[in-house]
Short mmCIF file of C-alpha atoms and ligand atoms in Angstrom, two decimals:
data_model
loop_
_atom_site.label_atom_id
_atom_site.label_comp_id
_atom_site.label_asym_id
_atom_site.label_seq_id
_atom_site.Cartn_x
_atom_site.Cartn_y
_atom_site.Cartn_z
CA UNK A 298 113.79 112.50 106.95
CA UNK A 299 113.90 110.75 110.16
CA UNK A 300 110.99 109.47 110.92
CA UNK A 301 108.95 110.34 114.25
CA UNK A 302 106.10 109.66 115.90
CA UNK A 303 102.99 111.26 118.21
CA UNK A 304 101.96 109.78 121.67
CA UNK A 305 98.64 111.12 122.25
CA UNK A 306 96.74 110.97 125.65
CA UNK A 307 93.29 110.70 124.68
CA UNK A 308 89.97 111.96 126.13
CA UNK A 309 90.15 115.16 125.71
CA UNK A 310 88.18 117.89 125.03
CA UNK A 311 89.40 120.61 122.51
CA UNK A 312 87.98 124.51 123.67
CA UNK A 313 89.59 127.79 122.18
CA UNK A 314 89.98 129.75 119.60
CA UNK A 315 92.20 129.21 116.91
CA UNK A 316 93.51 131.18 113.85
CA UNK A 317 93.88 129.20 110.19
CA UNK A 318 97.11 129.49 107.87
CA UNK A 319 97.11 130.16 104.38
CA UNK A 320 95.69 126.85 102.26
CA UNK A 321 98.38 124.89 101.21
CA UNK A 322 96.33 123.89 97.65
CA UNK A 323 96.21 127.53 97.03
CA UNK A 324 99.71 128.23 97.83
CA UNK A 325 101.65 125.61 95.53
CA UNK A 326 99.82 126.74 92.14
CA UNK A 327 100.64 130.25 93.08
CA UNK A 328 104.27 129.42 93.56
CA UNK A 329 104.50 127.40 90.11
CA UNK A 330 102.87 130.59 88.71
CA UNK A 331 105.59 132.97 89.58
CA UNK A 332 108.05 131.00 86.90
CA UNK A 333 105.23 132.72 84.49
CA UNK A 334 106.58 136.17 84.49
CA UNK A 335 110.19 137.31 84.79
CA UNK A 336 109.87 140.37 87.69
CA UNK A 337 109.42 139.91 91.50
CA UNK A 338 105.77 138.31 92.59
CA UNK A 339 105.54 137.90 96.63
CA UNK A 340 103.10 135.51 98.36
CA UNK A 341 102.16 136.22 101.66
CA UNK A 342 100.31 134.49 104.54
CA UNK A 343 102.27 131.01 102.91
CA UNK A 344 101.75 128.17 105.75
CA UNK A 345 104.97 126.87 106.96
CA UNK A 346 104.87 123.30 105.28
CA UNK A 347 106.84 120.63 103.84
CA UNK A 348 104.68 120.46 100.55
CA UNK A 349 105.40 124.81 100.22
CA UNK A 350 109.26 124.15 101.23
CA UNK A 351 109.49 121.54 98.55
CA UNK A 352 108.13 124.12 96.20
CA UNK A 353 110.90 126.50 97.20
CA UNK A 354 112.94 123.76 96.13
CA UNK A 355 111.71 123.03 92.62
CA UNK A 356 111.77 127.26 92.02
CA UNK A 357 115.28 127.03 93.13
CA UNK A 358 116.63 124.30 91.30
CA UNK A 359 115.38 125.83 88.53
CA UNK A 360 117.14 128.86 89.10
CA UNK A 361 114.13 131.22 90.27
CA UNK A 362 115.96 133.28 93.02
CA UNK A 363 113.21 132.83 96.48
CA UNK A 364 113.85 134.17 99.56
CA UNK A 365 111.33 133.20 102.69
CA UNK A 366 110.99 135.62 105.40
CA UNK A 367 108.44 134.28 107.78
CA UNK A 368 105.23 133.65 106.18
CA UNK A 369 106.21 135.38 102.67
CA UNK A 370 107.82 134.36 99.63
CA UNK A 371 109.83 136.87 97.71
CA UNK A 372 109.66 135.09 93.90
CA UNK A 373 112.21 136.13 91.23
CA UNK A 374 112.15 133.76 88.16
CA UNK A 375 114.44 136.05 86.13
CA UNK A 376 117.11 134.12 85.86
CA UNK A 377 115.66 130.48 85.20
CA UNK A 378 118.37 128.00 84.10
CA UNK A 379 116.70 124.60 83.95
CA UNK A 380 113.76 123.66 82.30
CA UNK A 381 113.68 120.09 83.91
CA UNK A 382 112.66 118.79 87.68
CA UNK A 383 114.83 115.89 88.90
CA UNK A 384 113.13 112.86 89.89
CA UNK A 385 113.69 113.41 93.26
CA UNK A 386 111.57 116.16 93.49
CA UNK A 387 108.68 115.35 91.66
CA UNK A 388 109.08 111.58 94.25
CA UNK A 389 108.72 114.73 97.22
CA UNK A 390 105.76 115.86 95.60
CA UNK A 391 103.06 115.29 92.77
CA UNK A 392 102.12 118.59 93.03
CA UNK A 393 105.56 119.64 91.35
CA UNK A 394 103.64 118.93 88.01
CA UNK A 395 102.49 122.37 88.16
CA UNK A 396 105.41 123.48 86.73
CA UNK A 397 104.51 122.24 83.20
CA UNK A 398 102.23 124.71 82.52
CA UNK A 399 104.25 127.91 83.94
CA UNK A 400 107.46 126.80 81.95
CA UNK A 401 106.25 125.51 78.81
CA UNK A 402 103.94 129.33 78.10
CA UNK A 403 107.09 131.14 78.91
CA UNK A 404 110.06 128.94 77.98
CA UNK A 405 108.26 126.62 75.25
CA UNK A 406 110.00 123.46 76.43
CA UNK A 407 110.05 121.72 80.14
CA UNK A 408 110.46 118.13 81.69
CA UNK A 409 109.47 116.24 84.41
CA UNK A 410 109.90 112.57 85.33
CA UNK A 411 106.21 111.04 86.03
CA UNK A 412 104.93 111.72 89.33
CA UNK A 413 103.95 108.81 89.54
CA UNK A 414 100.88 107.67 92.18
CA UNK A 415 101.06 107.71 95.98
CA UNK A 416 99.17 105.98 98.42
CA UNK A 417 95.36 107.62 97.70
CA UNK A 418 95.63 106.59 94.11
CA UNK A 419 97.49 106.11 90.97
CA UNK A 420 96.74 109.73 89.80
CA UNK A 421 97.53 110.08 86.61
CA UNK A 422 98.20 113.60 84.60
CA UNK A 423 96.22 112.68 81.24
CA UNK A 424 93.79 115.71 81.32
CA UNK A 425 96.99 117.71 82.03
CA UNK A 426 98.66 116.90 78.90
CA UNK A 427 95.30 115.74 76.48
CA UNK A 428 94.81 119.78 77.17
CA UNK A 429 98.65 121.00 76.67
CA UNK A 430 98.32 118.93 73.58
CA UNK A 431 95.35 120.75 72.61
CA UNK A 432 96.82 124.11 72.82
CA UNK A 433 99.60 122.75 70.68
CA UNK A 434 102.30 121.53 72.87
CA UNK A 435 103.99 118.10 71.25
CA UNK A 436 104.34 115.74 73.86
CA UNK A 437 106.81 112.83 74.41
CA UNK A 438 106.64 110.14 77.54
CA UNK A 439 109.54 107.92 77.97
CA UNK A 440 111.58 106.25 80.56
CA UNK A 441 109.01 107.68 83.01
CA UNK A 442 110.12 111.15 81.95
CA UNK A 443 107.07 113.44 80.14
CA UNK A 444 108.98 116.41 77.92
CA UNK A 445 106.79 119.27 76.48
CA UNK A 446 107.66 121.32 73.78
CA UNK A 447 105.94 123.96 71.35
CA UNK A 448 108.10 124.07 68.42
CA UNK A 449 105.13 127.21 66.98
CA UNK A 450 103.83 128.00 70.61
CA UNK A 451 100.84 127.56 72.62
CA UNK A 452 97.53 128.44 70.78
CA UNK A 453 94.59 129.40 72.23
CA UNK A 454 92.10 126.66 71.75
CA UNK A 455 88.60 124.94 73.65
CA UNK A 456 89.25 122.68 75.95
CA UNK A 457 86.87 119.90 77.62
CA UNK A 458 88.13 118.32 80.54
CA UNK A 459 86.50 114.72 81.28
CA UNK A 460 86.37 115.25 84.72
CA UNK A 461 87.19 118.34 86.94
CA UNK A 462 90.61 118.03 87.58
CA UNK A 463 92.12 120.49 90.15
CA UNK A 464 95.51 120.51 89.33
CA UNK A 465 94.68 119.50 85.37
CA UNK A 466 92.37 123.22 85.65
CA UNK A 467 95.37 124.77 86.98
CA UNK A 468 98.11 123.84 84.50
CA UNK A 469 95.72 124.34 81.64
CA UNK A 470 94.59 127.92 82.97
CA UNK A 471 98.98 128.73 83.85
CA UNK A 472 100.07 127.69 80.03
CA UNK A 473 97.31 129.75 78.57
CA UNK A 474 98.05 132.74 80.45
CA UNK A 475 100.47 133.43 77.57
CA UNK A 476 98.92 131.07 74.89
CA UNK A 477 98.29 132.76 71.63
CA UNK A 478 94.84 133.78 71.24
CA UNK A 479 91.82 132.76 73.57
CA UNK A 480 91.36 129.27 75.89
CA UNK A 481 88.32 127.95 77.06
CA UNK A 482 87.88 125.31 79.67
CA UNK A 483 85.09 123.50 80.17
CA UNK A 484 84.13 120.93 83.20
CA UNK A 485 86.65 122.92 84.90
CA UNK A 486 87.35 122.53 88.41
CA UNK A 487 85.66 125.30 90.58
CA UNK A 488 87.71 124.83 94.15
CA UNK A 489 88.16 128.10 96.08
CA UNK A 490 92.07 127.86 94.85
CA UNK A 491 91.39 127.77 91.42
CA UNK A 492 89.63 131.12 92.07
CA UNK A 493 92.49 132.62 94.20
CA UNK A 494 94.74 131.28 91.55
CA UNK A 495 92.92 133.55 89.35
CA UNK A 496 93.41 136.20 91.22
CA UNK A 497 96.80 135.85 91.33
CA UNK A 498 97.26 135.63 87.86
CA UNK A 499 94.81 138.47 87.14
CA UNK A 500 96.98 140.71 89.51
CA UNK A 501 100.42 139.96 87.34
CA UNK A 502 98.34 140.93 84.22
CA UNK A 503 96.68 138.05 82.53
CA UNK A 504 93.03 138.41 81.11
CA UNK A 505 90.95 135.81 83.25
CA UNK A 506 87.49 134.83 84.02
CA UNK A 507 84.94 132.45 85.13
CA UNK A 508 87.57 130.59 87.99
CA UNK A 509 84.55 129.39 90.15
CA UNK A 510 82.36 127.78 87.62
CA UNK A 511 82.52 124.86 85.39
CA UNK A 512 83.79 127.50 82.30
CA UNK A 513 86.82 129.78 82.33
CA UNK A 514 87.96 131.67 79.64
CA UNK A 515 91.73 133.03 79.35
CA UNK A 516 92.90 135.35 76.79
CA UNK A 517 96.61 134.95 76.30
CA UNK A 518 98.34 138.37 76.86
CA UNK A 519 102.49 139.17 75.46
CA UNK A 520 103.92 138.97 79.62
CA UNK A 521 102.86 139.50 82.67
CA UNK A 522 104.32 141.27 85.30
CA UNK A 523 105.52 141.06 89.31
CA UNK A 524 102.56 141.27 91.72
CA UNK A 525 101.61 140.52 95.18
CA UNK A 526 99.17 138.13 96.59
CA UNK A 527 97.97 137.01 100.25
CA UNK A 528 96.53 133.53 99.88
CA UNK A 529 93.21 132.51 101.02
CA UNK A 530 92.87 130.83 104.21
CA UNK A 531 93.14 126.88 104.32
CA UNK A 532 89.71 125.16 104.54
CA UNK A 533 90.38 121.76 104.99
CA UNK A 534 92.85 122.90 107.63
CA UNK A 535 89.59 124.85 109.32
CA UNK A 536 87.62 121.66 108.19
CA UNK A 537 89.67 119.40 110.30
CA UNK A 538 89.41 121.78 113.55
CA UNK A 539 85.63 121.42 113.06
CA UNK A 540 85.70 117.65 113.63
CA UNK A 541 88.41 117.89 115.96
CA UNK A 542 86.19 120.03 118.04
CA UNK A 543 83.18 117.74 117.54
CA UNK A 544 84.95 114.26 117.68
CA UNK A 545 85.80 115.47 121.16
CA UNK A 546 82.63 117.44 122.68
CA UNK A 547 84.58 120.26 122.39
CA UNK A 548 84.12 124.22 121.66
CA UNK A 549 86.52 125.74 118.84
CA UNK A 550 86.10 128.84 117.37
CA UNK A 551 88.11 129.70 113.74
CA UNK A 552 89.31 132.96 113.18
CA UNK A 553 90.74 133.58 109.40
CA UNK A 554 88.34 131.40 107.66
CA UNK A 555 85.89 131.75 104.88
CA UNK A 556 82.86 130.07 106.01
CA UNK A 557 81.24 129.65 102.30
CA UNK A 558 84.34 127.31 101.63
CA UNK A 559 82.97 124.95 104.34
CA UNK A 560 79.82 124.65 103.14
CA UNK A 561 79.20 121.32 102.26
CA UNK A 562 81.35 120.41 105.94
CA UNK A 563 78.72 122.87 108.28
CA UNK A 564 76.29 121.23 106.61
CA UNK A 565 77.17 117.59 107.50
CA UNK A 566 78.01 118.58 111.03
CA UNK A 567 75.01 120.26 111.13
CA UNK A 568 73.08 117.11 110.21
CA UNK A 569 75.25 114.70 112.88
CA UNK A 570 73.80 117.09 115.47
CA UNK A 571 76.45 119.35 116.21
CA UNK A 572 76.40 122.97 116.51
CA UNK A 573 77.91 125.43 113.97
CA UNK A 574 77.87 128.94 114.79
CA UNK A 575 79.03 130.91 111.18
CA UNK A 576 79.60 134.33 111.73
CA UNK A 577 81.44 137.03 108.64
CA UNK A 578 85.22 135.32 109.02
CA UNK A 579 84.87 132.90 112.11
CA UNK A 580 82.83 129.72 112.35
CA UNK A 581 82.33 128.28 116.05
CA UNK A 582 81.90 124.58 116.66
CA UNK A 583 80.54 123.21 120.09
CA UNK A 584 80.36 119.37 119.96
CA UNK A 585 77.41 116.53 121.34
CA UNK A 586 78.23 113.83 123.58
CA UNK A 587 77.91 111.34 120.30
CA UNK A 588 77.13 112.39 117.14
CA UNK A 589 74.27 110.90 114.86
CA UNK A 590 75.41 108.93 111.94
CA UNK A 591 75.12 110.40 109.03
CA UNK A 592 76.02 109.12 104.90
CA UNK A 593 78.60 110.92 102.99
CA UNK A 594 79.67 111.16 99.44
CA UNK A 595 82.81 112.63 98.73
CA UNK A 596 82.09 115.14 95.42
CA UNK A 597 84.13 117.76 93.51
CA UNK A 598 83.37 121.72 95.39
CA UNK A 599 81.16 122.85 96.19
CA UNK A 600 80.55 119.01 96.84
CA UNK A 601 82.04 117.19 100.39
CA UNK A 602 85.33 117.80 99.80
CA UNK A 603 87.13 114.86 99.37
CA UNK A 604 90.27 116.00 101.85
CA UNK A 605 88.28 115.83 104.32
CA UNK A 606 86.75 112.24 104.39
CA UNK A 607 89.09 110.59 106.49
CA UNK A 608 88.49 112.81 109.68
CA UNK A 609 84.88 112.90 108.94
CA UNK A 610 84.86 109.27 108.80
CA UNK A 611 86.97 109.45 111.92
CA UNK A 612 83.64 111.06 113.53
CA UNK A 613 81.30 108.70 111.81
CA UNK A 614 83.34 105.65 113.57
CA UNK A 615 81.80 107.03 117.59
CA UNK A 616 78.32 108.26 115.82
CA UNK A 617 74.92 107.03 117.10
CA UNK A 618 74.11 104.49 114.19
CA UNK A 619 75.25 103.48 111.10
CA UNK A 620 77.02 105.81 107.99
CA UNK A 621 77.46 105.14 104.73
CA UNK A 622 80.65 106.84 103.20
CA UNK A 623 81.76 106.96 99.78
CA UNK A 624 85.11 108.12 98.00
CA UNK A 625 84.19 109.29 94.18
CA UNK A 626 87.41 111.19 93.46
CA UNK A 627 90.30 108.67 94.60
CA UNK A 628 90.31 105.03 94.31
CA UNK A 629 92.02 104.30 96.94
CA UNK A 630 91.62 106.46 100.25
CA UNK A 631 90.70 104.22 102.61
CA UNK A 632 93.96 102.93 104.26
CA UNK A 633 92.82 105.19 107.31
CA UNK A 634 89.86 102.38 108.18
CA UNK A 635 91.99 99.31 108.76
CA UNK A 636 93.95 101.78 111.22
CA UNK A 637 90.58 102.78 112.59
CA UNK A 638 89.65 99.55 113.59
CA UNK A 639 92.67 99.18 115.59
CA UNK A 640 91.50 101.07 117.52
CA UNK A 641 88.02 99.53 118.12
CA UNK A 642 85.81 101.08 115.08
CA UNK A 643 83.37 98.67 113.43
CA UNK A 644 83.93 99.74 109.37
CA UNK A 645 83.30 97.36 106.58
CA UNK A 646 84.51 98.43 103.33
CA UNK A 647 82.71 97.56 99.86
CA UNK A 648 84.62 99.21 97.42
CA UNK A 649 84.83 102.87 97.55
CA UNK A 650 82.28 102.53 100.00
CA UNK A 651 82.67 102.42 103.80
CA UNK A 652 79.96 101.18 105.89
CA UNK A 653 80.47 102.99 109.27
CA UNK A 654 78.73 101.32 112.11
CA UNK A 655 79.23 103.64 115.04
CA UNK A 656 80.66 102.45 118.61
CA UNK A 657 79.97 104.21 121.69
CA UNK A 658 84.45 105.11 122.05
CA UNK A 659 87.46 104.36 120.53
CA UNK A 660 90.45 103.00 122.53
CA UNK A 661 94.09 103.90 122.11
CA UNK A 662 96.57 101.55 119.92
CA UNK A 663 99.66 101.67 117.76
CA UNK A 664 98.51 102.73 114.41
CA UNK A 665 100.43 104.69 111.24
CA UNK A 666 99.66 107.21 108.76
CA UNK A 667 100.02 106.30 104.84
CA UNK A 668 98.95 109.77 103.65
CA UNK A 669 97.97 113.18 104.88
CA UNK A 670 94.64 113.87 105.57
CA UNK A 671 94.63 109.53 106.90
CA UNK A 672 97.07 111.03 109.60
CA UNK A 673 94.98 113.91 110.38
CA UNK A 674 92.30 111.55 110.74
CA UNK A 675 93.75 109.50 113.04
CA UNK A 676 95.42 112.26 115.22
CA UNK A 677 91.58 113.32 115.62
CA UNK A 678 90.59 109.94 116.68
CA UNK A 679 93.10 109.36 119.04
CA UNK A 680 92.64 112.62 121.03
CA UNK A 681 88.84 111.18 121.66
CA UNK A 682 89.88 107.51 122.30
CA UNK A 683 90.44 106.02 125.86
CA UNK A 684 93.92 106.11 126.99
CA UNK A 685 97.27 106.80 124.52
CA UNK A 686 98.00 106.01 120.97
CA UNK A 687 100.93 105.97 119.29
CA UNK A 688 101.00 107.64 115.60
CA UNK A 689 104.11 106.31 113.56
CA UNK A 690 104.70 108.11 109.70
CA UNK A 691 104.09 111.68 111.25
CA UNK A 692 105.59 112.71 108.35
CA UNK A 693 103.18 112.79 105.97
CA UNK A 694 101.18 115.11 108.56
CA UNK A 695 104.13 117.62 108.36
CA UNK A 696 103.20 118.12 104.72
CA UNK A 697 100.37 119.56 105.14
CA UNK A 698 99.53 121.20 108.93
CA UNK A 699 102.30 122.90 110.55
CA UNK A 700 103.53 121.13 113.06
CA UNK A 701 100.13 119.70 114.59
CA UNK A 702 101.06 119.00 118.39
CA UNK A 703 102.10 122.99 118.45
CA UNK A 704 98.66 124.59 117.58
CA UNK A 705 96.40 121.25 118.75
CA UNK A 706 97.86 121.52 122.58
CA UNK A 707 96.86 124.94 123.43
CA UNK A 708 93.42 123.78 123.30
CA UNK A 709 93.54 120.96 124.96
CA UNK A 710 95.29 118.15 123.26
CA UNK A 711 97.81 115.92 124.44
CA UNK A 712 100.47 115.22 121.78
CA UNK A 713 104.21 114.73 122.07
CA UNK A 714 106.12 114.24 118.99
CA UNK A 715 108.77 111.82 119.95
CA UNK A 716 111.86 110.72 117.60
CA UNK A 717 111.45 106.50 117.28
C1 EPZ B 949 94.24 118.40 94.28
O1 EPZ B 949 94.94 117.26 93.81
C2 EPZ B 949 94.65 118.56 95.74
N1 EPZ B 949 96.08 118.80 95.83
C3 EPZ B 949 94.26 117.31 96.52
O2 EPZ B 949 94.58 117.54 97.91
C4 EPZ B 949 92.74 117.11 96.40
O3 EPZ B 949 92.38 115.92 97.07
C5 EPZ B 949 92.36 117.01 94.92
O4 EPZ B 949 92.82 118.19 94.22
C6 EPZ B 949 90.86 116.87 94.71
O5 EPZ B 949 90.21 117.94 95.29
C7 EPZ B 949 96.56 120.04 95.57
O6 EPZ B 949 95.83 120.95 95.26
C8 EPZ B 949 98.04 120.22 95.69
P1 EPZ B 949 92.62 116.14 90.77
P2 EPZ B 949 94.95 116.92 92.22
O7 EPZ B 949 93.45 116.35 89.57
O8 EPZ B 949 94.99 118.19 91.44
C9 EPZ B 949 91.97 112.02 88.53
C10 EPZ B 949 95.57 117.09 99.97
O9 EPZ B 949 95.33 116.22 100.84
N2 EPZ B 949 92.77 112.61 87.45
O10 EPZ B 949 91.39 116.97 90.96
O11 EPZ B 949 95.98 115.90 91.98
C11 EPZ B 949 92.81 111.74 89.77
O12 EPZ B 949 93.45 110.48 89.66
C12 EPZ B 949 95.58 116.69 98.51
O13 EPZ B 949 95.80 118.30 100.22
C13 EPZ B 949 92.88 111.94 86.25
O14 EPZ B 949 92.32 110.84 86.07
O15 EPZ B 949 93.50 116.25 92.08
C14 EPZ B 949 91.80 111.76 90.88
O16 EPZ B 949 91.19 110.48 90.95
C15 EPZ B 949 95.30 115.22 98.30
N3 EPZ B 949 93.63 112.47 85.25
C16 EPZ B 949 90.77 112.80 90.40
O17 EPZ B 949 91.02 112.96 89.00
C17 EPZ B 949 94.28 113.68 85.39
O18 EPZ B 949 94.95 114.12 84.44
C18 EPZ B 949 90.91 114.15 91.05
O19 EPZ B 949 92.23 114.58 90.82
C19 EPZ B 949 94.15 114.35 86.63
C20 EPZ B 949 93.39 113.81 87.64
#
């Protein structure tokens, strides 16, 4: 992938109204979830991403026929070959694990090389297979490859999860789908796309409850069958138009969003003094000249969502006095702040704890993104600093908002996305 970079002409000021895609984290367990039944499932209202075209790889290198057309994904895992995802995938992306639950309930055997970490943390998958094990899957890590197997099945079972794992909830809840008998998770993760997960699953047949709280309970059923599914809107994609329009005084109004998903956000904006306006499925955000500093502490949902730290911190770096932000669910998702200070913020960090001590502006500089939501962060930043900034490693944007510069500009921004 070459990479490319944005100049972006700052000071301006975002106004319009804007329409959010389909969530991305609710989109790639609902594309490993098709490999769970062996008729037709089609996803609709898919954002055009890397991450989801990477998925479209891994479905059809394993021999699941998928055919795009626009923003929906025509699934047929009929004919599924392979039971194993080369290395190079699972290096384009973690969230390729997913696959372990799908294929070992319906095949009984798959393998993946380890994911591995990437730059917000080491990330490991031992909830993922502690709870495979659990449900009776014999598991074998070796020259960085994990292989799962069920010589008598999956069996229903009760499973505790230390800590509420997203994508650990997600496997667990995929492989007993078809377990034998009845699964119960507890400490489960209760983000809005484990619910629509749910949904998903509950519309191709399988008997499941409680997505949304810290206990869901899954009764294994014989197959499931071909459904279809629109995904739910992406809030962290909404979440990052809310600073964006606050970071620069601006006026944005969502349109496709589900305003309880942004609670915990409205609520911090709300408390740095700017002004939320939440209506059935559109949330309006008119900015302040500087917002007031206010602490953070990033939380699993329907906590501060940790994806959206970096652009709140972003905020936090112009605020009227000082902030306090800390990072609970990664260990390392800060590399946005040394970028930050670049371009003139005053952050100290102690631990997973930044101490934000607002400036009055930020000015332009040449700065890089190391992951995703770091990028988006900085993209935001630079549209309210003084003069131009260059963003190298645009890449990692690309994975998870479609093509930024394309729906940013029409309300105002000035980014050019430039080949280096
Ligand atoms: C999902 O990642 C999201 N990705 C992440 O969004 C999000 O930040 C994260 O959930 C937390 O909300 C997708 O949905 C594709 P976790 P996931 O398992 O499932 C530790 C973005 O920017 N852990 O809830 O990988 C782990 O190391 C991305 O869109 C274990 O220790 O997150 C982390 O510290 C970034 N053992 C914490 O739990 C395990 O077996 C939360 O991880 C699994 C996780």
């Amino acid at each position: 992938m070459s990479s490319q970079k944005f100049l972006i002409v700052g000071k301006s000021r975002l106004k319009g109204t804007v329409k959010i895609n389909g969530s991305k984290n609710a989109t790639l367990p609902i594309l490993a979830a098709t490999l769970l039944c062996s008729e037709t499932a089609t996803v609709k209202d898919l954002p055009n991403l890397h991450d989801v075209n990477t998925m479209k790889d891994v479905l059809t290198y394993l021999g699941a026929r998928v055919n795009r057309e626009g923003r929906k994904m025509i699934v047929d895992s009929s004919e599924v070959q392979s039971l194993e995802i080369s290395e190079d995938l699972m290096r384009r992306m973690r969230a390729s694990n997913l696959v372990l639950g799908p294929l070992l309930a319906r095949f009984g055997y798959v393998k993946i090389s380890y994911p591995g970490g990437c730059n917000i943390g080491s990330r490991p998958m031992n909830l993922h297979l502690k709870g495979l094990q659990a449900m009776g899957a014999v598991i074998t890590e070796k020259f960085g490859y994990i292989t799962a197997e069920t010589p008598f099945g999956l069996q229903g079972t009760e499973i505790h999860l230390d800590m509420p794992s997203v994508g650990a909830t997600e496997n667990l809840m995929m492989a007993a789908a078809l377990a034998d008998g009845i699964t119960t998770i507890r400490n489960a993760a209760k983000e809005p796309e484990i619910v629509d997960l749910q949904s998903f699953l509950v519309s191709m047949g399988a008997k499941i409850s409680g997505a949304g709280t810290d206990t869901i309970r899954i009764e294994g059923v014989q197959a499931l069958k071909g459904t279809e599914h629109t995904v739910i809107p992406d809030r962290i994609e909404a979440g990052t138009y809310m600073v964006a329009a606050a970071i620069t005084n601006g006026d944005i109004t969502l349109t496709n969003v589900i305003p309880v998903h942004l609670d915990a956000v409205i609520a911090k904006l709300r408390e740095a003094g700017v002004q939320v306006t939440v209506n059935e499925d559109t949330i309006r955000v008119q900015g302040v000249e500087r917002p007031k500093a206010v602490d953070i502490k990033t939380m699993p949902y329907p906590g501060f969502p940790t994806d959206m730290q970096p652009q709140f911190l972003a905020l936090m770096s112009i605020a009227e006095g000082t902030s306090i932000i800390s990072e609970t669910i990664f260990e390392n998702r800060f590399k946005h702040v040394a970028e930050l200070r670049r371009m003139g913020a005053d952050i100290r960090l102690e631990g997973n704890t930044a101490i934000v001590r607002g400036v009055p502006g930020l000015t332009g500089a040449y700065v890089e993104a190391s992951d995703l939501r770091a990028g988006a962060a900085l993209t935001l930043a630079a549209m309210a600093a003084e003069d131009g900034t260059v963003l190298d490693g645009i890449e990692h944007i690309d994975r998870g908002y479609e093509r930024m510069e394309k729906k940013y500009n029409p309300l105002g921004a000035r980014i050019i996305r430039v080949n280096s």
